[in-house]
mmCIF file of C-alpha atoms in Angstrom:
data_model
loop_
_atom_site.group_PDB
_atom_site.id
_atom_site.type_symbol
_atom_site.label_atom_id
_atom_site.label_comp_id
_atom_site.label_asym_id
_atom_site.label_seq_id
_atom_site.Cartn_x
_atom_site.Cartn_y
_atom_site.Cartn_z
ATOM 1 C CA MET A 1 -89.435 -80.284 39.952
ATOM 2 C CA ASN A 2 -88.054 -82.246 42.911
ATOM 3 C CA GLU A 3 -87.401 -81.400 46.289
ATOM 4 C CA TYR A 4 -84.558 -79.246 47.554
ATOM 5 C CA SER A 5 -83.252 -78.253 51.017
ATOM 6 C CA PHE A 6 -84.501 -74.634 52.158
ATOM 7 C CA TYR A 7 -80.557 -73.683 51.566
ATOM 8 C CA ALA A 8 -81.182 -74.257 48.103
ATOM 9 C CA TYR A 9 -82.967 -71.774 47.442
ATOM 10 C CA ASP A 10 -83.331 -67.648 47.768
ATOM 11 C CA HIS A 11 -84.351 -64.977 48.933
ATOM 12 C CA HIS A 12 -86.788 -64.577 46.344
ATOM 13 C CA GLY A 13 -87.895 -68.636 46.685
ATOM 14 C CA ARG A 14 -86.140 -69.704 43.315
ATOM 15 C CA LEU A 15 -83.192 -72.379 43.078
ATOM 16 C CA LYS A 16 -79.952 -71.150 42.988
ATOM 17 C CA MET A 17 -77.676 -72.854 40.171
ATOM 18 C CA SER A 18 -75.490 -75.630 42.392
ATOM 19 C CA ALA A 19 -72.221 -76.031 43.910
ATOM 20 C CA GLY A 20 -71.242 -78.202 40.558
ATOM 21 C CA MET A 21 -73.006 -75.571 37.654
ATOM 22 C CA TRP A 22 -70.486 -72.939 39.322
ATOM 23 C CA LEU A 23 -67.817 -75.684 38.884
ATOM 24 C CA CYS A 24 -69.011 -75.746 35.591
ATOM 25 C CA LEU A 25 -68.700 -72.160 34.744
ATOM 26 C CA LEU A 26 -65.649 -72.015 36.673
ATOM 27 C CA ASP A 27 -63.495 -74.157 34.320
ATOM 28 C CA LEU A 28 -65.482 -73.109 31.126
ATOM 29 C CA LEU A 29 -64.044 -69.442 32.026
ATOM 30 C CA HIS A 30 -60.528 -70.500 32.824
ATOM 31 C CA PRO A 31 -59.025 -67.840 29.957
ATOM 32 C CA TYR A 32 -60.892 -65.209 31.630
ATOM 33 C CA LEU A 33 -59.369 -65.607 34.486
ATOM 34 C CA ILE A 34 -55.807 -66.271 33.297
ATOM 35 C CA ILE A 35 -55.726 -63.978 31.475
ATOM 36 C CA VAL A 36 -57.321 -61.297 34.449
ATOM 37 C CA MET A 37 -54.760 -62.735 36.662
ATOM 38 C CA SER A 38 -52.304 -62.144 34.246
ATOM 39 C CA ILE A 39 -52.937 -58.932 34.164
ATOM 40 C CA ALA A 40 -53.021 -58.157 37.271
ATOM 41 C CA ASN A 41 -49.506 -59.838 38.127
ATOM 42 C CA ILE A 42 -47.121 -56.136 37.823
ATOM 43 C CA ARG A 43 -43.569 -58.723 37.745
ATOM 44 C CA ASP A 44 -43.689 -60.987 35.103
ATOM 45 C CA ARG A 45 -47.363 -60.686 32.995
ATOM 46 C CA MET A 46 -47.239 -63.479 30.324
ATOM 47 C CA GLY A 47 -45.729 -65.443 33.295
ATOM 48 C CA LEU A 48 -49.060 -67.491 33.808
ATOM 49 C CA ILE A 49 -50.256 -67.550 30.879
ATOM 50 C CA ASN A 50 -47.136 -69.287 29.352
ATOM 51 C CA LEU A 51 -47.839 -71.613 32.431
ATOM 52 C CA VAL A 52 -50.783 -72.670 31.352
ATOM 53 C CA TYR A 53 -50.866 -72.268 27.508
ATOM 54 C CA PRO A 54 -47.048 -73.189 25.655
ATOM 55 C CA GLU A 55 -48.239 -71.832 22.948
ATOM 56 C CA GLN A 56 -49.956 -67.757 23.263
ATOM 57 C CA TRP A 57 -52.736 -68.997 20.458
ATOM 58 C CA TRP A 58 -54.027 -71.756 22.704
ATOM 59 C CA LEU A 59 -55.040 -69.031 24.950
ATOM 60 C CA ALA A 60 -56.830 -67.698 21.751
ATOM 61 C CA LEU A 61 -58.870 -70.312 20.798
ATOM 62 C CA SER A 62 -59.756 -71.305 24.494
ATOM 63 C CA ALA A 63 -61.359 -67.901 25.186
ATOM 64 C CA VAL A 64 -62.696 -68.740 21.729
ATOM 65 C CA ALA A 65 -64.159 -71.576 23.070
ATOM 66 C CA ALA A 66 -65.200 -70.013 26.194
ATOM 67 C CA LEU A 67 -68.001 -67.176 24.823
ATOM 68 C CA PRO A 68 -70.534 -69.035 24.907
ATOM 69 C CA ALA A 69 -70.514 -69.859 28.253
ATOM 70 C CA ILE A 70 -69.980 -65.536 28.732
ATOM 71 C CA ALA A 71 -73.122 -65.579 27.169
ATOM 72 C CA PHE A 72 -74.857 -67.499 29.668
ATOM 73 C CA PHE A 73 -72.903 -65.736 32.868
ATOM 74 C CA ILE A 74 -74.063 -62.315 31.649
ATOM 75 C CA ALA A 75 -77.851 -63.956 31.089
ATOM 76 C CA TRP A 76 -77.121 -65.471 34.438
ATOM 77 C CA VAL A 77 -76.889 -61.657 35.952
ATOM 78 C CA LYS A 78 -79.211 -60.542 33.393
ATOM 79 C CA TRP A 79 -82.074 -63.419 34.703
ATOM 80 C CA GLN A 80 -81.550 -62.280 38.064
ATOM 81 C CA LYS A 81 -82.764 -58.740 37.370
ATOM 82 C CA GLN A 82 -85.738 -58.813 34.038
ATOM 83 C CA GLN A 83 -88.039 -61.547 33.277
ATOM 84 C CA GLU A 84 -87.551 -61.019 29.555
ATOM 85 C CA GLY A 85 -85.914 -60.600 26.167
ATOM 86 C CA ILE A 86 -82.756 -62.104 24.651
ATOM 87 C CA PHE A 87 -81.194 -62.665 28.113
ATOM 88 C CA LEU A 88 -84.171 -64.748 29.691
ATOM 89 C CA THR A 89 -84.034 -66.586 26.553
ATOM 90 C CA LEU A 90 -80.279 -67.468 26.573
ATOM 91 C CA TRP A 91 -80.937 -68.766 30.395
ATOM 92 C CA ARG A 92 -83.458 -71.752 29.729
ATOM 93 C CA ASN A 93 -81.262 -72.544 26.883
ATOM 94 C CA GLY A 94 -78.654 -72.154 29.273
ATOM 95 C CA LYS A 95 -78.107 -76.773 29.271
ATOM 96 C CA LEU A 96 -77.647 -76.181 25.526
ATOM 97 C CA VAL A 97 -75.607 -73.382 25.962
ATOM 98 C CA LEU A 98 -72.888 -74.734 28.783
ATOM 99 C CA LEU A 99 -73.057 -77.925 26.393
ATOM 100 C CA LEU A 100 -71.488 -75.691 23.520
ATOM 101 C CA SER A 101 -68.903 -73.998 25.038
ATOM 102 C CA SER A 102 -67.967 -77.568 26.730
ATOM 103 C CA CYS A 103 -68.183 -79.108 23.154
ATOM 104 C CA LEU A 104 -65.530 -76.638 21.205
ATOM 105 C CA TYR A 105 -63.908 -77.431 24.840
ATOM 106 C CA LEU A 106 -63.469 -80.431 24.121
ATOM 107 C CA THR A 107 -62.416 -80.166 20.566
ATOM 108 C CA LEU A 108 -59.805 -78.120 21.684
ATOM 109 C CA LEU A 109 -58.821 -80.205 23.577
ATOM 110 C CA SER A 110 -58.528 -82.706 20.759
ATOM 111 C CA LEU A 111 -56.336 -80.556 18.601
ATOM 112 C CA SER A 112 -54.201 -79.883 21.335
ATOM 113 C CA TRP A 113 -53.758 -83.803 21.916
ATOM 114 C CA TYR A 114 -51.670 -84.288 18.810
ATOM 115 C CA THR A 115 -48.832 -81.176 19.856
ATOM 116 C CA TYR A 116 -48.065 -82.238 23.249
ATOM 117 C CA TYR A 117 -49.509 -85.922 23.539
ATOM 118 C CA GLY A 118 -48.956 -86.914 27.287
ATOM 119 C CA SER A 119 -48.960 -84.144 28.728
ATOM 120 C CA PHE A 120 -50.040 -84.223 32.468
ATOM 121 C CA SER A 121 -52.031 -80.657 32.747
ATOM 122 C CA LEU A 122 -53.843 -81.754 29.553
ATOM 123 C CA VAL A 123 -54.477 -85.444 30.770
ATOM 124 C CA LEU A 124 -56.475 -83.717 34.058
ATOM 125 C CA GLN A 125 -58.112 -81.089 31.684
ATOM 126 C CA THR A 126 -59.568 -83.617 29.197
ATOM 127 C CA VAL A 127 -61.068 -85.766 31.761
ATOM 128 C CA PHE A 128 -62.817 -82.908 33.710
ATOM 129 C CA ALA A 129 -64.119 -81.868 30.532
ATOM 130 C CA ILE A 130 -65.292 -84.575 29.758
ATOM 131 C CA ILE A 131 -67.232 -85.035 33.268
ATOM 132 C CA LEU A 132 -68.282 -81.688 32.706
ATOM 133 C CA VAL A 133 -70.639 -82.765 29.637
ATOM 134 C CA ILE A 134 -71.618 -86.482 31.995
ATOM 135 C CA TYR A 135 -72.306 -84.023 34.508
ATOM 136 C CA LEU A 136 -74.552 -81.397 32.379
ATOM 137 C CA LEU A 137 -76.321 -83.925 30.220
ATOM 138 C CA LEU A 138 -77.261 -85.737 33.749
ATOM 139 C CA SER A 139 -77.917 -84.009 37.178
ATOM 140 C CA GLN A 140 -81.523 -82.741 37.766
ATOM 141 C CA ARG A 141 -80.577 -80.131 39.449
ATOM 142 C CA VAL A 142 -79.114 -78.351 36.261
ATOM 143 C CA LYS A 143 -82.922 -78.818 34.401
ATOM 144 C CA ASP A 144 -84.820 -77.562 37.467
ATOM 145 C CA VAL A 145 -82.696 -74.220 37.504
ATOM 146 C CA LEU A 146 -83.080 -73.613 34.371
ATOM 147 C CA ASN A 147 -86.723 -74.187 33.741
ATOM 148 C CA GLN A 148 -88.028 -73.227 36.790
ATOM 149 C CA PRO A 149 -91.342 -70.817 36.615
ATOM 150 C CA MET A 150 -90.616 -67.225 36.383
ATOM 151 C CA GLN A 151 -92.432 -64.573 39.228
ATOM 152 C CA ALA A 152 -91.849 -61.208 39.281
ATOM 153 C CA LEU A 153 -89.883 -60.259 41.710
ATOM 154 C CA ASP A 154 -90.293 -57.369 44.796
ATOM 155 C CA PRO A 155 -88.496 -53.987 44.077
#
């Protein structure tokens, strides 16, 4: 494992997820964040959804594409507390789970190119999704975080 700075580790001595991993997760979970923010908007609940997704069914497809990322996030929460079970398996295979969600998202973006060709936001989303996949494939920090040895945590 590479040597990282003191601040890269949590109080249990485990390597924390990097800012790049958090940005990847945030990008993959954006449909759910938009849903939560639109629910919180009392005046115009559909305004934000209509701003980001011209067709509401694109929101549903984006939410389905983000389901593996939701599973990874739940695995991260559970991994902090328990050392066995399905959540540990999801955590250990987190790179594949995030890549699956990214590829589903890229597939959805490629389908939307036929409908909304030339949209500036679509171009930005596609470029960012490609950068996300490249980061997940090449980052040593992602490998180190997901493959670090487990140890029993103090109560």
